[in-house]
XYZ file of C-alpha atoms in Angstrom:
650
model
C 0.000 0.000 0.000
C 1.281 3.481 -0.845
C 2.282 5.827 1.933
C -0.153 8.441 3.154
C 0.076 11.662 1.222
C 1.409 10.224 -1.999
C -1.801 11.033 -3.876
C -1.282 14.652 -2.904
C 2.258 14.395 -4.237
C 0.894 13.255 -7.595
C -1.309 16.316 -7.629
C 1.732 18.445 -6.841
C 3.513 16.975 -9.828
C 0.536 17.669 -12.030
C 0.301 21.210 -10.668
C 4.006 21.875 -10.925
C 5.108 21.136 -7.338
C 8.713 21.864 -6.468
C 11.468 19.378 -5.851
C 9.811 16.249 -7.207
C 10.988 14.513 -10.344
C 8.319 12.639 -12.257
C 10.583 9.710 -13.160
C 11.704 9.111 -9.580
C 8.164 9.424 -8.280
C 6.804 7.016 -10.879
C 9.445 4.444 -9.998
C 8.693 4.688 -6.280
C 4.898 4.842 -6.510
C 3.726 2.944 -9.598
C 0.472 1.958 -7.894
C -0.503 5.583 -7.340
C 0.090 6.481 -10.981
C -1.901 3.404 -11.956
C -4.848 4.269 -9.719
C -4.730 7.929 -10.669
C -5.067 7.175 -14.366
C -7.164 4.053 -14.430
C -10.700 4.472 -15.768
C -13.556 2.288 -14.561
C -13.110 -1.286 -15.794
C -15.291 -1.948 -18.795
C -15.656 -5.323 -20.461
C -17.247 -5.622 -23.863
C -18.522 -9.159 -24.294
C -19.562 -10.379 -27.730
C -23.194 -10.458 -26.666
C -26.481 -9.010 -27.838
C -25.873 -5.709 -26.035
C -22.513 -5.155 -27.704
C -23.902 -6.075 -31.116
C -26.844 -3.685 -30.617
C -24.441 -0.875 -29.703
C -22.444 -1.398 -32.881
C -25.623 -1.767 -34.915
C -26.928 1.565 -33.606
C -23.731 3.274 -34.746
C -24.010 1.646 -38.181
C -27.648 2.749 -38.500
C -26.631 6.358 -37.937
C -24.082 6.112 -40.752
C -26.231 4.302 -43.290
C -29.336 6.412 -42.636
C -27.417 9.667 -42.940
C -28.686 12.138 -45.531
C -25.513 14.238 -45.474
C -24.142 15.435 -48.834
C -21.236 13.196 -49.725
C -22.790 10.255 -47.883
C -25.895 9.814 -50.046
C -25.788 9.168 -53.785
C -25.662 12.323 -55.907
C -24.997 11.748 -59.595
C -21.682 9.947 -60.036
C -20.915 10.349 -56.339
C -22.102 6.948 -55.114
C -23.528 6.862 -51.604
C -22.449 4.800 -48.602
C -25.159 2.148 -48.956
C -24.616 1.394 -52.667
C -20.836 1.431 -52.166
C -21.142 -1.172 -49.430
C -23.292 -3.333 -51.717
C -20.678 -2.969 -54.473
C -17.936 -3.928 -52.009
C -19.824 -7.065 -51.009
C -20.305 -8.034 -54.666
C -16.661 -7.275 -55.381
C -15.537 -9.453 -52.495
C -17.827 -12.241 -53.684
C -16.242 -11.926 -57.131
C -12.823 -12.057 -55.488
C -13.772 -15.310 -53.763
C -14.651 -16.816 -57.152
C -11.303 -15.624 -58.493
C -9.550 -17.044 -55.420
C -11.268 -20.410 -55.984
C -10.151 -20.656 -59.605
C -6.714 -19.417 -58.619
C -6.518 -22.216 -56.065
C -7.563 -25.094 -58.301
C -5.435 -23.997 -61.254
C -2.466 -25.615 -59.503
C -4.049 -29.059 -59.945
C -4.377 -28.363 -63.680
C -0.651 -27.604 -63.844
C 0.045 -30.957 -62.175
C -2.066 -32.815 -64.738
C -0.609 -30.963 -67.740
C 2.976 -31.493 -66.555
C 2.597 -35.105 -65.437
C 0.787 -36.026 -68.695
C 3.338 -33.938 -70.644
C 0.511 -32.200 -72.552
C 2.111 -29.047 -74.021
C -1.085 -27.576 -75.492
C -2.900 -28.088 -72.192
C 0.063 -26.575 -70.364
C -0.027 -23.436 -72.558
C -3.767 -23.087 -71.989
C -3.357 -23.397 -68.208
C -0.606 -20.753 -68.239
C -2.875 -18.318 -70.086
C -5.790 -19.192 -67.839
C -3.732 -18.723 -64.663
C -2.446 -15.302 -65.820
C -6.000 -14.100 -66.528
C -7.199 -15.407 -63.148
C -4.246 -13.732 -61.432
C -5.015 -10.385 -63.109
C -8.664 -10.658 -62.116
C -7.649 -11.417 -58.537
C -5.247 -8.474 -58.380
C -7.799 -6.063 -59.880
C -10.465 -7.192 -57.430
C -8.080 -6.893 -54.459
C -7.154 -3.347 -55.505
C -10.820 -2.495 -56.047
C -11.753 -3.876 -52.622
C -9.035 -1.794 -50.948
C -10.202 1.344 -52.752
C -13.860 0.745 -51.950
C -13.035 0.084 -48.297
C -11.140 3.367 -48.106
C -13.962 5.367 -49.686
C -16.559 3.677 -47.458
C -14.437 4.462 -44.381
C -14.223 8.134 -45.384
C -17.980 8.408 -46.027
C -18.806 6.585 -42.819
C -16.548 8.919 -40.882
C -18.255 11.894 -42.529
C -21.704 10.584 -41.580
C -20.839 9.761 -37.965
C -18.839 12.922 -37.362
C -21.441 15.249 -38.875
C -24.131 13.492 -36.838
C -22.063 14.096 -33.702
C -21.272 17.697 -34.662
C -24.985 18.423 -35.081
C -25.553 17.609 -31.404
C -22.142 18.613 -30.036
C -21.354 22.060 -31.437
C -24.486 23.777 -30.170
C -25.177 26.690 -27.828
C -25.086 25.552 -24.187
C -24.224 21.948 -25.126
C -20.610 22.512 -26.305
C -19.610 24.293 -23.127
C -21.426 21.921 -20.772
C -20.128 18.623 -22.166
C -16.528 19.854 -22.011
C -17.067 20.942 -18.413
C -18.476 17.496 -17.588
C -15.508 15.533 -16.250
C -17.475 12.261 -16.231
C -16.868 11.912 -19.967
C -13.177 11.766 -20.833
C -11.774 13.267 -24.015
C -14.870 13.951 -26.147
C -12.529 15.396 -28.787
C -10.634 12.098 -29.063
C -13.844 10.096 -29.311
C -15.112 12.326 -32.104
C -11.859 12.410 -34.075
C -9.873 9.254 -33.380
C -12.443 6.660 -32.270
C -14.868 7.422 -35.090
C -11.979 7.219 -37.549
C -10.793 3.829 -36.228
C -14.292 2.392 -36.266
C -14.873 3.655 -39.807
C -11.550 2.237 -41.058
C -12.334 -1.212 -39.625
C -16.090 -1.569 -40.010
C -16.469 -2.315 -43.725
C -13.820 -5.055 -43.835
C -14.984 -6.760 -40.645
C -18.653 -6.735 -41.576
C -18.104 -7.963 -45.149
C -15.983 -10.790 -43.754
C -18.728 -11.764 -41.320
C -21.347 -11.559 -44.107
C -19.507 -13.391 -46.897
C -17.453 -15.955 -45.015
C -20.405 -18.009 -43.676
C -21.507 -18.579 -47.288
C -17.973 -19.704 -48.139
C -18.070 -22.059 -45.187
C -21.239 -23.678 -46.513
C -19.833 -24.071 -50.019
C -16.457 -25.472 -48.974
C -18.123 -27.709 -46.391
C -20.085 -29.412 -49.165
C -16.963 -29.731 -51.325
C -14.976 -31.124 -48.406
C -17.751 -33.608 -47.625
C -17.646 -34.832 -51.228
C -13.867 -35.204 -51.071
C -13.368 -36.698 -47.614
C -16.721 -37.922 -46.446
C -18.378 -36.798 -43.205
C -15.335 -37.032 -40.930
C -13.570 -34.163 -42.792
C -16.154 -31.397 -42.185
C -16.937 -32.693 -38.693
C -13.306 -32.564 -37.564
C -12.892 -29.063 -39.040
C -16.110 -27.844 -37.393
C -14.959 -29.122 -33.996
C -11.630 -27.421 -34.626
C -13.413 -24.136 -35.364
C -15.800 -24.280 -32.383
C -12.935 -24.834 -29.965
C -11.081 -21.872 -31.484
C -14.159 -19.638 -31.362
C -14.769 -20.428 -27.697
C -11.146 -19.631 -26.903
C -11.264 -16.345 -28.834
C -14.565 -15.311 -27.234
C -13.086 -15.958 -23.789
C -10.128 -13.610 -24.345
C -11.580 -10.911 -26.624
C -13.457 -8.986 -23.871
C -10.180 -8.570 -22.003
C -8.643 -6.972 -25.087
C -11.641 -4.662 -25.589
C -11.521 -3.356 -22.023
C -7.773 -2.716 -22.304
C -8.287 -0.919 -25.626
C -10.855 1.318 -23.925
C -8.341 2.274 -21.210
C -5.520 2.782 -23.715
C -7.654 5.092 -25.865
C -8.452 7.178 -22.784
C -4.757 7.464 -21.928
C -3.992 8.333 -25.545
C -6.350 11.282 -25.270
C -4.697 12.547 -22.088
C -1.212 12.266 -23.628
C -2.286 13.981 -26.835
C -3.848 16.792 -24.819
C -0.529 17.355 -23.038
C 1.196 17.882 -26.368
C -1.579 20.151 -27.625
C -0.900 22.337 -24.579
C 2.854 22.243 -25.266
C 2.265 23.287 -28.880
C -0.271 26.032 -28.221
C 1.319 27.428 -25.048
C 5.006 26.983 -25.900
C 5.888 30.646 -25.538
C 3.903 31.050 -22.329
C 5.593 27.984 -20.825
C 8.983 29.392 -21.786
C 8.216 32.785 -20.211
C 7.240 31.046 -16.985
C 10.312 28.817 -17.172
C 7.913 25.912 -16.693
C 9.613 23.434 -19.034
C 10.436 21.041 -16.177
C 6.879 21.093 -14.852
C 5.504 20.556 -18.361
C 7.954 17.709 -18.909
C 6.785 16.083 -15.646
C 3.169 16.221 -16.833
C 4.051 14.848 -20.263
C 6.249 12.081 -18.760
C 3.547 10.915 -16.360
C 0.895 10.801 -19.086
C 3.369 8.964 -21.349
C 4.131 6.338 -18.690
C 0.421 5.769 -18.101
C -0.194 5.479 -21.852
C 2.663 3.029 -22.379
C 1.528 0.894 -19.444
C -1.963 0.698 -20.889
C -0.598 -0.105 -24.350
C 1.534 -2.879 -22.828
C -1.610 -4.198 -21.162
C -3.281 -4.267 -24.572
C -0.304 -6.112 -26.033
C -0.227 -8.641 -23.165
C -3.991 -9.167 -23.335
C -3.651 -9.690 -27.086
C -1.113 -12.519 -26.629
C -3.615 -15.295 -25.830
C -5.905 -14.072 -28.598
C -3.045 -14.003 -31.099
C -1.770 -17.372 -29.853
C -5.143 -18.988 -30.440
C -5.533 -17.276 -33.818
C -2.031 -18.130 -35.046
C -2.283 -21.688 -33.713
C -5.504 -22.303 -35.577
C -4.051 -20.625 -38.681
C -0.861 -22.704 -38.829
C -2.302 -25.954 -37.532
C -4.924 -25.658 -40.260
C -2.408 -26.677 -42.944
C -1.462 -29.740 -40.911
C -5.115 -30.619 -40.383
C -5.700 -30.300 -44.133
C -3.267 -33.063 -44.966
C -4.421 -35.185 -42.028
C -7.981 -35.094 -43.358
C -7.105 -35.725 -47.008
C -4.279 -38.113 -46.101
C -6.616 -40.462 -44.243
C -8.767 -40.619 -47.368
C -5.819 -41.504 -49.613
C -4.210 -43.886 -47.112
C -7.539 -45.653 -46.712
C -7.293 -46.731 -50.359
C -10.295 -44.710 -51.488
C -8.497 -43.481 -54.637
C -6.418 -46.590 -55.441
C -8.183 -47.008 -58.774
C -6.846 -43.660 -60.076
C -3.551 -43.355 -61.988
C -0.736 -41.495 -60.165
C -1.111 -38.425 -62.378
C -4.807 -38.015 -61.472
C -4.021 -38.644 -57.800
C -1.570 -35.734 -57.820
C -4.122 -33.393 -59.397
C -6.845 -34.563 -57.015
C -4.549 -34.151 -54.002
C -3.723 -30.588 -55.028
C -7.375 -29.645 -55.623
C -8.683 -31.386 -52.494
C -6.013 -29.883 -50.238
C -6.910 -26.410 -51.547
C -10.632 -26.930 -50.848
C -10.049 -28.248 -47.319
C -7.449 -25.581 -46.573
C -9.800 -22.854 -47.775
C -12.546 -24.173 -45.506
C -10.139 -23.951 -42.574
C -8.994 -20.525 -43.769
C -12.618 -19.385 -43.837
C -13.007 -20.455 -40.229
C -9.801 -18.698 -39.154
C -11.017 -15.594 -41.020
C -14.191 -15.687 -38.932
C -12.088 -16.039 -35.769
C -9.984 -13.058 -36.829
C -13.166 -11.162 -37.653
C -14.478 -11.754 -34.146
C -11.208 -10.392 -32.732
C -11.622 -7.175 -34.717
C -15.319 -7.208 -33.898
C -14.429 -6.896 -30.210
C -12.376 -3.781 -30.964
C -15.249 -2.374 -33.011
C -17.530 -2.761 -30.009
C -14.995 -0.915 -27.861
C -14.976 2.017 -30.292
C -18.760 1.909 -30.644
C -19.208 2.090 -26.869
C -16.980 5.159 -26.609
C -18.834 6.858 -29.460
C -22.311 6.078 -28.149
C -21.305 7.342 -24.697
C -20.780 10.758 -26.301
C -24.169 10.551 -28.006
C -25.896 9.494 -24.791
C -24.303 12.387 -22.916
C -25.342 14.819 -25.659
C -28.907 13.489 -25.626
C -29.035 13.857 -21.856
C -27.794 17.446 -22.064
C -30.401 18.289 -24.700
C -33.171 16.730 -22.603
C -32.194 18.466 -19.373
C -31.275 21.790 -20.964
C -34.210 24.164 -20.984
C -32.354 26.796 -22.954
C -31.606 30.257 -21.602
C -35.151 30.613 -20.242
C -34.072 33.456 -17.924
C -33.225 35.664 -20.932
C -36.007 37.776 -22.441
C -36.255 40.691 -24.838
C -35.975 44.159 -23.290
C -38.561 46.781 -24.107
C -36.334 49.835 -24.566
C -33.027 48.616 -26.067
C -31.410 48.320 -22.640
C -29.904 45.498 -20.590
C -31.868 44.798 -17.407
C -30.779 42.449 -14.610
C -33.621 41.696 -12.200
C -33.190 40.016 -8.774
C -30.291 37.973 -10.158
C -28.534 35.357 -8.019
C -25.331 33.985 -9.561
C -23.740 30.698 -8.450
C -21.202 28.305 -9.933
C -22.455 25.018 -11.441
C -21.290 23.334 -8.217
C -23.528 25.604 -6.127
C -21.041 28.144 -4.753
C -22.856 31.477 -4.360
C -21.131 34.481 -5.942
C -23.673 37.310 -6.264
C -27.153 37.682 -4.745
C -30.115 39.899 -5.584
C -28.447 41.919 -8.336
C -30.766 44.408 -10.065
C -29.629 47.134 -12.447
C -30.324 48.612 -15.872
C -27.750 49.559 -18.501
C -29.336 52.185 -20.731
C -28.275 52.874 -24.291
C -25.144 55.040 -24.307
C -24.400 54.583 -20.579
C -21.324 52.360 -20.410
C -20.927 50.073 -17.373
C -17.616 49.027 -15.794
C -17.581 45.822 -13.725
C -14.723 45.442 -11.241
C -13.813 43.304 -8.253
C -11.200 40.913 -6.962
C -10.441 37.745 -8.899
C -12.816 34.864 -8.267
C -15.740 36.941 -6.961
C -17.949 36.409 -10.026
C -17.276 39.061 -12.691
C -16.868 36.598 -15.578
C -19.520 34.343 -14.027
C -22.006 37.215 -14.305
C -21.140 37.522 -18.002
C -21.758 33.781 -18.417
C -25.264 34.246 -17.007
C -25.929 37.228 -19.301
C -24.715 35.193 -22.288
C -26.826 32.197 -21.285
C -23.975 29.775 -20.536
C -24.789 29.490 -16.830
C -28.217 29.370 -15.301
C -28.853 31.869 -12.463
C -30.282 30.582 -9.191
C -33.028 33.169 -9.488
C -33.769 36.250 -11.537
C -34.014 37.297 -15.174
C -31.935 39.037 -17.826
C -33.522 41.319 -20.456
C -31.465 42.035 -23.577
C -32.072 44.018 -26.788
C -32.893 41.711 -29.697
C -32.295 41.934 -33.432
C -33.707 39.460 -35.941
C -34.857 37.192 -33.112
C -31.495 37.015 -31.298
C -29.833 39.128 -28.582
C -28.079 42.125 -30.136
C -25.100 41.838 -27.781
C -21.562 40.972 -28.915
C -19.254 39.293 -26.371
C -15.453 39.548 -26.297
C -14.222 36.917 -23.792
C -10.878 37.072 -21.981
C -9.248 34.687 -24.429
C -9.532 35.943 -27.989
C -9.889 33.206 -30.567
C -8.353 33.105 -34.033
C -9.678 30.736 -36.675
C -8.342 28.949 -39.712
C -8.848 31.014 -42.814
C -8.220 34.502 -44.168
C -7.967 37.868 -42.494
C -11.549 38.406 -43.625
C -12.556 35.234 -41.755
C -10.975 36.667 -38.593
C -12.892 39.948 -38.874
C -16.340 38.500 -39.618
C -16.088 35.890 -36.820
C -18.368 34.285 -35.670
C -20.092 34.768 -38.995
C -19.770 32.153 -41.723
C -17.828 33.390 -44.754
C -20.074 31.539 -47.224
C -23.288 32.754 -45.607
C -22.537 36.473 -45.636
C -20.300 36.986 -48.679
C -23.349 37.699 -50.865
C -23.863 40.869 -48.827
C -22.378 43.599 -51.061
C -20.674 45.687 -48.355
C -18.930 42.887 -46.451
C -15.425 43.531 -47.797
C -15.566 47.356 -47.494
C -16.889 47.088 -43.931
C -14.141 44.608 -43.023
C -11.425 46.846 -44.509
C -12.809 49.888 -42.706
C -12.929 48.025 -39.371
C -9.379 46.763 -39.804
C -8.003 50.208 -40.610
C -9.992 51.839 -37.801
C -8.337 49.652 -35.152
C -4.863 50.356 -36.527
C -4.128 47.066 -38.272
C -3.600 48.388 -41.795
C -0.103 46.886 -41.800
C -1.697 43.421 -42.030
C -2.872 44.333 -45.520
C 0.510 43.772 -47.080
C 0.546 42.886 -50.754
C 1.187 39.168 -51.197
C 3.227 37.364 -53.834
C 1.845 36.735 -57.308
C 1.365 33.073 -56.542
C -0.662 33.792 -53.410
C -2.634 36.450 -55.261
C -3.568 34.133 -58.124
C -4.764 31.480 -55.693
C -7.417 33.864 -54.405
C -8.719 35.228 -57.704
C -12.141 34.104 -58.868
C -12.537 32.486 -62.269
C -13.825 35.639 -63.946
C -10.648 36.226 -65.953
C -9.548 39.264 -63.939
C -6.101 40.590 -64.686
C -3.822 40.926 -61.645
C -3.542 44.675 -62.274
C -7.306 45.047 -61.708
C -7.214 43.455 -58.251
C -7.262 45.708 -55.189
C -4.169 44.693 -53.163
C -6.084 45.285 -49.915
C -8.894 42.946 -50.987
C -6.366 40.369 -52.153
C -4.482 40.446 -48.841
C -7.773 40.198 -46.979
C -8.504 36.847 -48.630
C -5.151 35.042 -48.197
C -5.768 31.993 -46.019
C -3.575 30.679 -43.178
C -3.913 27.969 -40.558
C -4.619 28.848 -36.929
C -1.022 28.374 -35.764
C 0.229 30.839 -38.404
C -2.172 33.514 -37.196
C -1.040 33.164 -33.601
C 2.587 33.327 -34.760
C 1.983 36.463 -36.858
C -0.026 38.508 -34.360
C 1.055 39.861 -30.982
C -1.370 39.785 -28.006
C -2.115 43.466 -28.568
C -2.824 42.905 -32.260
C -5.133 40.002 -31.417
C -7.105 42.289 -29.072
C -7.275 44.988 -31.768
C -8.533 42.363 -34.221
C -11.232 41.339 -31.747
C -12.380 44.950 -31.492
C -12.435 45.100 -35.311
C -15.073 42.355 -35.106
C -17.189 44.616 -32.904
C -16.942 47.451 -35.416
C -17.795 45.093 -38.291
C -20.914 43.691 -36.619
C -21.941 47.030 -35.059
C -24.158 45.582 -32.279
C -26.311 47.552 -29.839
C -24.131 46.421 -26.934
C -20.690 44.873 -26.579
C -19.478 43.049 -23.463
C -15.684 43.212 -23.149
C -13.939 40.995 -20.583
C -10.373 42.325 -20.100
C -10.389 42.993 -23.854
C -7.723 45.732 -23.784
C -5.412 44.271 -21.134
C -2.506 44.051 -23.607
C -2.867 47.667 -24.798
C -1.527 50.897 -23.308
C -3.875 53.617 -22.047
C -3.598 55.736 -25.206
C -4.517 52.818 -27.509
C -7.233 51.742 -25.100
C -8.827 55.195 -25.035
C -8.625 55.464 -28.824
C -10.339 52.129 -29.418
C -13.076 52.748 -26.828
C -13.744 56.137 -28.419
C -14.124 54.549 -31.850
C -16.555 51.954 -30.472
C -18.641 54.647 -28.763
C -18.577 56.725 -31.967
C -20.550 53.881 -33.578
C -23.255 54.322 -30.869
C -22.314 50.954 -29.354
C -22.858 50.740 -25.586
C -20.055 49.016 -23.688
C -20.067 46.752 -20.635
C -16.472 46.206 -19.551
C -14.819 43.919 -17.049
C -11.413 45.181 -15.986
C -9.048 46.321 -13.277
C -7.417 49.337 -14.937
C -8.118 52.689 -13.286
C -7.946 54.278 -16.737
C -11.176 52.497 -17.726
C -13.288 54.576 -15.321
C -13.215 57.703 -17.519
C -14.765 55.665 -20.356
C -17.806 54.452 -18.381
C -20.748 56.172 -16.730
C -21.530 53.584 -14.052
C -19.508 51.095 -12.040
C -20.543 47.726 -10.613
C -18.087 46.558 -7.964
C -18.408 42.884 -6.993
C -17.573 42.459 -3.296
C -16.870 39.547 -1.008
C -19.836 37.944 0.751
C -21.963 37.845 -2.444
C -22.623 41.598 -2.278
C -21.937 44.497 -4.650
C -21.802 48.275 -5.027
C -23.395 50.030 -7.990
C -22.838 53.760 -8.450
C -22.260 56.476 -11.090
C -18.709 57.487 -12.016
C -19.663 61.007 -13.143
């Protein structure tokens, strides 16, 4: 048993505690690391429940009406492609059969020294080989396309329930469900890559078993199929006994994979911040611990796979021995004594192929059941996300405390604000923010300033009270700038019109002029540098415009970059200026700014606030700077003990 206090030491490591090396701690307390990282044990037996879970996932994919998943012209849909794959694999089995028995024809032609027959068999075998190769390549291609379409269907289905107001924030705050991002990206991908091959094997192979059983019966009599069937049943029982252990270990390993990947996402996205803090050692400790946990779980998967692989490989290799035992007893029993030696050789070759293929079909089913267990593991992780999303949608009543104000103001009435865990922050808050009367919210950290904004936005439900907001086109006409500004993949225009969709608003004639004006107003004209000819041509529409006719500013506005490039190009102050450009572009009635000018000096701050107010946009600010007071008419000071002060500044 670990010493008292070691769990706290793990937490210290994870939080950057001093004087503790992760490697030394892991070596001394492996049980603590194990218990800290171990998820609840889950076993996925090959039973009706597991099959139903996988079937439910498949139904979602095959019933999807998403573009790219359903048939549209020459773009064949998921269902027809699967049918084509099954037919193609059936055709491959015919080719494999003829490819297998052609060997016996070679024996006969060679032993009888029949040159014309030999030449015919050579031609025949080449044609069969080409057919087999073409069908194998076609099957691989079809499987890849099916996997991509299945991933599209499952991921879009998940996105439709996941990336929604209220739901997105809540499910990522819910610590009961580990790594929803990994389940949506990696687990769906693995299931999609495996599903088509496993299911076609389990559909086609039983028919092969029936056919080759009959052929084996004809060749060997009843004892041949019976001995092979007993051989298969024993193998299936052995595989079914060990497969659940593999599935449960895969579940744990996938969870650890998500934790480890998240550590490296943090290292990538926060590299400069970590370096400024000098926190490389602490970050290395976190990454090392998550790596050790991941490797241990992967080793568990490998160890749990050993008995499964042993059984599978044993039945695969012993199958060839069993083939010749079965056919050998028939020959040694004198059943074919009346045949000449040449015919015996051809018959032996053909019969051994038929019996071996029957055994191979059984081992393919065994292998299919092994992969089937992994499929169930992935399906369980995916459906857990769906179940959680369904539960959130059922229990979420929407932002019922938000209503439309009558006079284009923001009104907070008898509002009690608490954290989702029930910690009270603010009680009985009532105030009105009139048009043109800016409000500054201040207070010590952790007293509820940002929490109040979450209630106004509708992310958190107040204990009591209501919020009245001005509406426009059926939605609150309030733009929020959170503490952490977000940059997106795409062009400079995409950054400015966020959270608008480029394709939805580009038909509006004044979008580009408004974006350019907003960018120049906030002092970011230097971002409109003329790009190279190659970059320029990539962004020109197919209207035959000459490069001389293209406005360099418009061209620069449309050059696309990935998210990492944007964060590398822009300083924190520039990112905050770009966020304010969004406010000017959208021109809302109100804007709520949470520490949105913290990286700017007082002169730049005053200039930007003045330009916002010049647009008749009313501002609610959260901040600590004394310089902000001159830009606001009222001040709300959040105090300890769930109280507050509200008073005019001038």
